[in-house]
PDB file of C-alpha atoms in Angstrom:
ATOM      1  CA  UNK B  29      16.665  -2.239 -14.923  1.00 67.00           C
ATOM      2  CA  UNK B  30      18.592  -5.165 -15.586  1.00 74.00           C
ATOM      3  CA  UNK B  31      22.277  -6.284 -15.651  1.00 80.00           C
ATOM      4  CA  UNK B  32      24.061  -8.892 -17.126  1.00 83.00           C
ATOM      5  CA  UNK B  33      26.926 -10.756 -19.079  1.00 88.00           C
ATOM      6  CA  UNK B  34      27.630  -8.897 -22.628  1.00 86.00           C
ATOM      7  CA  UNK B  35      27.431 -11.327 -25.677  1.00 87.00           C
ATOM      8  CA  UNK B  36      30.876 -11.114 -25.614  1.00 91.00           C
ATOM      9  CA  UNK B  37      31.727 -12.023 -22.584  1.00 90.00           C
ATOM     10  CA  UNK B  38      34.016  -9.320 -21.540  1.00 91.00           C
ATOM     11  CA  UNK B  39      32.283  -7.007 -19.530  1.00 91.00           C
ATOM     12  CA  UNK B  40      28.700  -6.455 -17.850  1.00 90.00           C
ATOM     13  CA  UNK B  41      25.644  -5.159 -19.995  1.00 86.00           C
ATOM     14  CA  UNK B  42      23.174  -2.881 -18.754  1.00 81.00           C
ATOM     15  CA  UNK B  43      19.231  -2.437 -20.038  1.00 79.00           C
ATOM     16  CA  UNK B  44      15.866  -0.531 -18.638  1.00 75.00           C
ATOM     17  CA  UNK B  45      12.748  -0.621 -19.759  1.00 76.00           C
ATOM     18  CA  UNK B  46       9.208  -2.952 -18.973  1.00 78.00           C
ATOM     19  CA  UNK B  47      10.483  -5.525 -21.006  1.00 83.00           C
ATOM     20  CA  UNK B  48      13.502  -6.255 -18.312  1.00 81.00           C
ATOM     21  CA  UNK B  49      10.767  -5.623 -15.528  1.00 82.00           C
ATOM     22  CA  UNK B  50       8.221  -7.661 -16.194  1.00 86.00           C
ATOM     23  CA  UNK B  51       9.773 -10.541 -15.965  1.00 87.00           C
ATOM     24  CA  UNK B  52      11.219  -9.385 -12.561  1.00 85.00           C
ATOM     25  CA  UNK B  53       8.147  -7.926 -11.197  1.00 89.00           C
ATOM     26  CA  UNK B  54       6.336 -11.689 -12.457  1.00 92.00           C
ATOM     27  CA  UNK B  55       8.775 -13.996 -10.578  1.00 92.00           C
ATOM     28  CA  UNK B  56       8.344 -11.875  -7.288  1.00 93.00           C
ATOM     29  CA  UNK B  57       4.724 -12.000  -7.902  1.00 94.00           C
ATOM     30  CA  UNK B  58       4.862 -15.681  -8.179  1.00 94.00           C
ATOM     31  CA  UNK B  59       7.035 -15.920  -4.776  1.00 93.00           C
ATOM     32  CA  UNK B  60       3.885 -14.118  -3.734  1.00 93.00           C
ATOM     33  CA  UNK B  61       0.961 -17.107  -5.348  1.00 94.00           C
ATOM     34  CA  UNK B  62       3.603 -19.807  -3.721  1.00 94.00           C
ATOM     35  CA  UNK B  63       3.485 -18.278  -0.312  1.00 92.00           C
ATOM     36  CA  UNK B  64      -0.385 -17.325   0.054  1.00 92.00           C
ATOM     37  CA  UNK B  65      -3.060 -19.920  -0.433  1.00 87.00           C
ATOM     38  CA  UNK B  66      -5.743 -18.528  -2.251  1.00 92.00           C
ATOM     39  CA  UNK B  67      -4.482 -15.185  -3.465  1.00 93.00           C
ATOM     40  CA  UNK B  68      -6.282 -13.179  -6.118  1.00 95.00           C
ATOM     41  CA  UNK B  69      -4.318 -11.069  -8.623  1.00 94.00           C
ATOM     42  CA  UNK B  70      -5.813  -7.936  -7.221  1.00 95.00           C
ATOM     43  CA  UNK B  71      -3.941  -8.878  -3.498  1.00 95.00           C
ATOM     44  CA  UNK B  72      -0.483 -10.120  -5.027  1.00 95.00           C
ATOM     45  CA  UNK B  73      -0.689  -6.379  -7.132  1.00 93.00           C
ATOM     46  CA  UNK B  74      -1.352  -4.517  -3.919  1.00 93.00           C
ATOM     47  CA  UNK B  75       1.690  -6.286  -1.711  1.00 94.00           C
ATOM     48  CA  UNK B  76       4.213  -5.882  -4.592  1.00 93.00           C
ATOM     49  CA  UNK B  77       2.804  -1.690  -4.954  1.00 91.00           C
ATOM     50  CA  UNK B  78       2.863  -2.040  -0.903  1.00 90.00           C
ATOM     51  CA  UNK B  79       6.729  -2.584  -0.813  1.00 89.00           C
ATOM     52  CA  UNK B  80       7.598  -0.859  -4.130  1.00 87.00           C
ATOM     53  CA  UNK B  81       9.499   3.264  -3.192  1.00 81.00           C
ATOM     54  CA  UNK B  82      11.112   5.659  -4.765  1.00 70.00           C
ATOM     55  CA  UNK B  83      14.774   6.173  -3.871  1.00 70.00           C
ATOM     56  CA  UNK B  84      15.191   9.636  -4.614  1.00 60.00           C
ATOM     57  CA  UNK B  85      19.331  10.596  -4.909  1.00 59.00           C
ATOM     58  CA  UNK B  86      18.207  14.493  -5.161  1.00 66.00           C
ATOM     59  CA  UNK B  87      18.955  14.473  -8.813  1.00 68.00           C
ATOM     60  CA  UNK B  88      15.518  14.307 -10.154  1.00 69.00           C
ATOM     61  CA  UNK B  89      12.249  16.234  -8.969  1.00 73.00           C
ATOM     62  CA  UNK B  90       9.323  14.257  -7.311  1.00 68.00           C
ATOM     63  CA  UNK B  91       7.028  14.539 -10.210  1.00 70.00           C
ATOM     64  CA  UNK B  92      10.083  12.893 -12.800  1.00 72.00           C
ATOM     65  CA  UNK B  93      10.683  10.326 -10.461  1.00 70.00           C
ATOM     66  CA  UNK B  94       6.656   9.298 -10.208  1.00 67.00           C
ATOM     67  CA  UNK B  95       6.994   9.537 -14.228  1.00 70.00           C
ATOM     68  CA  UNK B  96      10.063   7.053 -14.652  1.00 72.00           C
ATOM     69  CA  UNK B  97       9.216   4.981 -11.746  1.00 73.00           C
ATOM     70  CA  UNK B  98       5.467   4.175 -11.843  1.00 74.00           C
ATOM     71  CA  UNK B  99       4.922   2.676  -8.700  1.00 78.00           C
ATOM     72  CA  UNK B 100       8.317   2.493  -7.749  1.00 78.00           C
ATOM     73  CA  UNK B 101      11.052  -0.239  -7.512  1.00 81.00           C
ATOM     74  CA  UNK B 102      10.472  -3.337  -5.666  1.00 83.00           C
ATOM     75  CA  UNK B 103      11.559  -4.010  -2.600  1.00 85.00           C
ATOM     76  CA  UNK B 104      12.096  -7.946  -1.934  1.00 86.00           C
ATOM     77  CA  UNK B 105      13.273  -8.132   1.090  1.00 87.00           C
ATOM     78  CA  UNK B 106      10.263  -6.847   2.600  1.00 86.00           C
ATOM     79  CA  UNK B 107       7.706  -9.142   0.863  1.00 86.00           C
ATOM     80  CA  UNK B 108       5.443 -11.582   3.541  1.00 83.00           C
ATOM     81  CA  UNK B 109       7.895 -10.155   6.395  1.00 83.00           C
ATOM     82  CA  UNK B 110       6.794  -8.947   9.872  1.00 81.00           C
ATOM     83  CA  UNK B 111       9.412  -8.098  12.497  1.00 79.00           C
ATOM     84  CA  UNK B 112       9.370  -6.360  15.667  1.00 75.00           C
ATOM     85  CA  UNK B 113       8.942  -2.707  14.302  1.00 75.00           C
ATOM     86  CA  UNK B 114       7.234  -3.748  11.052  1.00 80.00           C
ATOM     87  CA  UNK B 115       3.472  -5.321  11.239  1.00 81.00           C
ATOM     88  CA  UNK B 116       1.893  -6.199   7.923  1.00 86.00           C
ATOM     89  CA  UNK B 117      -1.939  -7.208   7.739  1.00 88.00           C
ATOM     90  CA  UNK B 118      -3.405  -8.740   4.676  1.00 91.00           C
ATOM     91  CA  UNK B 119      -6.913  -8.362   3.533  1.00 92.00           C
ATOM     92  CA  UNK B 120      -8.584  -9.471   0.243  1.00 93.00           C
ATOM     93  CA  UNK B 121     -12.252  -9.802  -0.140  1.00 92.00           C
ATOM     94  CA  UNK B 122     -15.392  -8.215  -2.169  1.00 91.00           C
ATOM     95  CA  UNK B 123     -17.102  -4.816  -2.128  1.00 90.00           C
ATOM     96  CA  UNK B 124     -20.135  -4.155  -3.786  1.00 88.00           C
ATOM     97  CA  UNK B 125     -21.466  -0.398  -5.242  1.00 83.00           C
ATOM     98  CA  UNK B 126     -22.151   1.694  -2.674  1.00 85.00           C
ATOM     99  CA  UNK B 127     -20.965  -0.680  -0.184  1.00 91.00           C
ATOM    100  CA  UNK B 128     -19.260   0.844   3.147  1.00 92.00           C
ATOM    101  CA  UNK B 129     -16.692  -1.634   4.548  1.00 93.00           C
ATOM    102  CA  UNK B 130     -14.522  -1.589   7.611  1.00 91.00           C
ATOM    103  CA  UNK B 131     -11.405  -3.760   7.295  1.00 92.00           C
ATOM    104  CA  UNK B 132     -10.001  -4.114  10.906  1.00 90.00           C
ATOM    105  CA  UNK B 133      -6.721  -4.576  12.292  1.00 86.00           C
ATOM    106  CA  UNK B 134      -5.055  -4.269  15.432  1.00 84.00           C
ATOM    107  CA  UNK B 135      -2.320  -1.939  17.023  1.00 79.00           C
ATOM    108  CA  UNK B 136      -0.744  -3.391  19.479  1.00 77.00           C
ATOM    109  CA  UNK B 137       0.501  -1.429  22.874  1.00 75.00           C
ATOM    110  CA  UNK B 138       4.526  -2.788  22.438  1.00 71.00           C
ATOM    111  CA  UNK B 139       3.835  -1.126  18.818  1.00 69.00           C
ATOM    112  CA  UNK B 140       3.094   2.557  20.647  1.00 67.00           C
ATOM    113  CA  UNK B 141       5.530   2.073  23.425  1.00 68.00           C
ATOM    114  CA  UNK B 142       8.936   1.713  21.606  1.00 62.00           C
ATOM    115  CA  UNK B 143      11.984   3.020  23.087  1.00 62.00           C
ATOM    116  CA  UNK B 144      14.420   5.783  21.185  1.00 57.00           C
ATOM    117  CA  UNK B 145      11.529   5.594  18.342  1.00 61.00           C
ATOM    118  CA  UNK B 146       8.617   8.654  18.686  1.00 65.00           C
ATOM    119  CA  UNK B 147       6.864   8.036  15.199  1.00 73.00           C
ATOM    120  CA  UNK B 148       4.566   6.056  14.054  1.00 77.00           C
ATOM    121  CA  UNK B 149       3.781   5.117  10.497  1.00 80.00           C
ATOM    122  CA  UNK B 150       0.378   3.414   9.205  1.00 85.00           C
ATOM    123  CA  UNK B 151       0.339   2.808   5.401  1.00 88.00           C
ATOM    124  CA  UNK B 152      -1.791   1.469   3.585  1.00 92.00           C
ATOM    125  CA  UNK B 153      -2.353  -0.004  -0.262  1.00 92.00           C
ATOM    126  CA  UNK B 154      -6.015  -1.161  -1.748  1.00 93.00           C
ATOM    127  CA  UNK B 155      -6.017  -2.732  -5.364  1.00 93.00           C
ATOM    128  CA  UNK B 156      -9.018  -3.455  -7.062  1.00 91.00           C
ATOM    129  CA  UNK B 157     -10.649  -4.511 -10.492  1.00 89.00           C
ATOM    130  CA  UNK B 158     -13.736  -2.317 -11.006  1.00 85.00           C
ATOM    131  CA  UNK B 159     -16.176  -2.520 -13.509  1.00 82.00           C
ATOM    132  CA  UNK B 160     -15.415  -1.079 -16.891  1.00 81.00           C
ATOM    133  CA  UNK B 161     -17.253   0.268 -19.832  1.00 78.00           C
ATOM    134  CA  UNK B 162     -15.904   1.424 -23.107  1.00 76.00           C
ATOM    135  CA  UNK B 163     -18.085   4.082 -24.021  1.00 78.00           C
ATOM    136  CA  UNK B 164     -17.642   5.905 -21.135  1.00 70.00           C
ATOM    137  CA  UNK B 165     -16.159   9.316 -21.902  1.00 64.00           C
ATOM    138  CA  UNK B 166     -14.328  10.427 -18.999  1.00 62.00           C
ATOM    139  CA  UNK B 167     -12.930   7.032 -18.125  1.00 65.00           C
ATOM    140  CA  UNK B 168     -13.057   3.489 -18.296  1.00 74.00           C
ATOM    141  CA  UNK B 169     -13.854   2.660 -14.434  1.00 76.00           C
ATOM    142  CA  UNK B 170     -17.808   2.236 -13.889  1.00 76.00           C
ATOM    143  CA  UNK B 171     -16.821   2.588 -10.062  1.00 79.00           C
ATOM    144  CA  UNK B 172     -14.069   3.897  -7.625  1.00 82.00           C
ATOM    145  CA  UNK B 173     -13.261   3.088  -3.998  1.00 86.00           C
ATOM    146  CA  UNK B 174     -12.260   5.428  -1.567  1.00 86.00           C
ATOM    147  CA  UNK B 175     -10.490   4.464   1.840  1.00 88.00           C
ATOM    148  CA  UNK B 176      -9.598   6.080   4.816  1.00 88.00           C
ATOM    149  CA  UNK B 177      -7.935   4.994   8.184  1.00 88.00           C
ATOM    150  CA  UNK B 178      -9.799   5.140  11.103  1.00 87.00           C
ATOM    151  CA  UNK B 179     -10.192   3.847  14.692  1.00 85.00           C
ATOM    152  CA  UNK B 180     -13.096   2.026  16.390  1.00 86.00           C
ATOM    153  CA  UNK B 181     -13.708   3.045  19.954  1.00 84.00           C
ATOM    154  CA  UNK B 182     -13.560   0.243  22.060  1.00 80.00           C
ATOM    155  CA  UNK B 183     -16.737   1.232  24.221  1.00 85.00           C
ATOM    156  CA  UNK B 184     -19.253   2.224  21.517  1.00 87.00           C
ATOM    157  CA  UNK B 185     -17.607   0.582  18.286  1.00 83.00           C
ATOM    158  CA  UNK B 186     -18.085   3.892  16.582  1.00 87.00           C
ATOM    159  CA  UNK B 187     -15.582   5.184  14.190  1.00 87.00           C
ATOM    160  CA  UNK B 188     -13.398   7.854  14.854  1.00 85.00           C
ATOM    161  CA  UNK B 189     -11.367  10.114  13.395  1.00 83.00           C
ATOM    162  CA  UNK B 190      -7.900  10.017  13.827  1.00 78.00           C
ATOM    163  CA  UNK B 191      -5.669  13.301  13.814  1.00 74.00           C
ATOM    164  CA  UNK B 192      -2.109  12.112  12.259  1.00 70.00           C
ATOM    165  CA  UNK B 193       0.994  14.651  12.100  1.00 63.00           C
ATOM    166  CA  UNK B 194       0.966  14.213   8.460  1.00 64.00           C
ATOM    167  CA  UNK B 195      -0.241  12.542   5.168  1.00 64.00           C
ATOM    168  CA  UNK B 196       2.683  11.615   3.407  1.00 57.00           C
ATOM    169  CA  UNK B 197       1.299   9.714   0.514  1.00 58.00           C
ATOM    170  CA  UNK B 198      -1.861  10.057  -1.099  1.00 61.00           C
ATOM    171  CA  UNK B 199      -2.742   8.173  -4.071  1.00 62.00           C
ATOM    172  CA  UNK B 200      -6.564   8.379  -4.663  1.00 61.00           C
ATOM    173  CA  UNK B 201      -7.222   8.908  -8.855  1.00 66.00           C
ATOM    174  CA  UNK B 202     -10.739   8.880 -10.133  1.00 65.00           C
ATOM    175  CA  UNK B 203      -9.997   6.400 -12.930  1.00 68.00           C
ATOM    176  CA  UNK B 204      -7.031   4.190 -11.156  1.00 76.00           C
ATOM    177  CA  UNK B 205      -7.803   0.851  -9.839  1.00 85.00           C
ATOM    178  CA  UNK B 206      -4.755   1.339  -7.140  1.00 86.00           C
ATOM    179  CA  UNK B 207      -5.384   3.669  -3.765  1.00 88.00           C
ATOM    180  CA  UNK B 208      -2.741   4.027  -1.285  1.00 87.00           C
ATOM    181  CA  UNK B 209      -1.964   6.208   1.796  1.00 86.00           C
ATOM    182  CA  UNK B 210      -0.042   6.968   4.560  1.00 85.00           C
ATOM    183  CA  UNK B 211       0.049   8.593   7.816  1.00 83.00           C
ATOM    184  CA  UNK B 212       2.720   9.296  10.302  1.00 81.00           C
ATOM    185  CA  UNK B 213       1.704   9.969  13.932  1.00 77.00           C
ATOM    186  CA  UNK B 214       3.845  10.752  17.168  1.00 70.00           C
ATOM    187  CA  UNK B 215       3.472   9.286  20.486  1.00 57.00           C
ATOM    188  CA  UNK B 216      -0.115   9.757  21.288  1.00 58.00           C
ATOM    189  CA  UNK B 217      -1.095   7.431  18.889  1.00 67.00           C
ATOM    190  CA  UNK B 218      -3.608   4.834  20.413  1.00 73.00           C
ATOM    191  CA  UNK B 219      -2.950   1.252  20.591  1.00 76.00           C
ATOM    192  CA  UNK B 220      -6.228  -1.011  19.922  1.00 82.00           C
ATOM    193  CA  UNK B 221      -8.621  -1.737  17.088  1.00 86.00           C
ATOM    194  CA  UNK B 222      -8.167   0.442  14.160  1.00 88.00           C
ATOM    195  CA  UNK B 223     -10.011  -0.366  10.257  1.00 90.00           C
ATOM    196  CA  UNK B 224      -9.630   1.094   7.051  1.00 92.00           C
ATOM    197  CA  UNK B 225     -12.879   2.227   5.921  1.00 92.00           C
ATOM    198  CA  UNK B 226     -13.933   1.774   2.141  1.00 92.00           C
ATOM    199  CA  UNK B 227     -16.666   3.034   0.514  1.00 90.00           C
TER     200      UNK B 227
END
């Protein structure tokens, strides 16, 4: 949504819809080109999907809000920022069919050990522009990617599973181009090198 000056002049003038935010969504995403060298379409979508949430007041249902929201509303202030409790990693690059890929990154020890905090949260967004084929009937998407976090065990480099209190957000749909997750864990959680495995 979108406010401004009436045509009059005399009071404000309020208006919703994708035609007030596009152009909203577009200027952050060119914030986003301006800021990282080299960044595809695919990346700038996943950071602006990364930061988007829905602020539920209780009035509407989960499901309505998903409806009306989309992705959610954008959050600014939290684009290409990293702070003491907050640690963003970006990753763009190219997977091919039946490709398994780890993308690593690192969680460090002061991360784990935090004072007055006991939880953890590790969320993650993956956008992508797969194949497509018209005469497909189910769909339009020729392929899908799947991801899952994961962490590498620093004396074999083996995978592991990772046992989280809860999944909070999955967003996984056969014919979407967009996956995200995200997983809250308490104390226990291990500092070190973690990856996101995609398949």
């Amino acid at each position: 949504a979108t406010t401004g000056i009436s045509p009059d002049g005399g009071c404000f003038s309020y208006g919703n819809g994708t035609s007030y935010a596009a152009p909203i969504v577009s200027r952050l995403g060119a914030h986003i080109f301006a800021n990282i060298p080299d960044c595809s379409a695919e990346l700038v979508r996943a950071i602006l999907v990364h930061y988007a949430d829905h602020t539920n007041t209780g009035i509407l249902s989960e499901d309505v809000l998903v409806d009306l929201l989309g992705n959610g509303m954008p959050r600014p202030e939290k684009l290409l920022v990293s702070d003491r409790w907050h640690q963003t990693f970006l990753y763009q690059g190219r997977i091919n069919y039946r490709e398994i890929q780890r993308v690593p990154f690192y969680v460090p020890q002061s991360l784990v050990n935090r004072t007055m905090r006991d939880k953890v949260l590790v969320t993650f967004t993956v956008a992508f522009s797969p194949e497509t084929a018209r005469t497909l009937k189910s769909g339009y998407c020729k392929s899908h990617i799947s991801a899952k976090i994961m962490r590498i065990d620093s004396q074999t480099g083996e995978l592991k599973d990772v046992q989280a209190e809860d999944n909070l957000l999955r967003v996984n749909e056969k014919y979407g181009s967009l996956v995200r997750g995200t997983k809250r864990f308490s104390r226990n959680l291990n500092p070190g090198e973690w990856c996101l495995r995609l398949e």
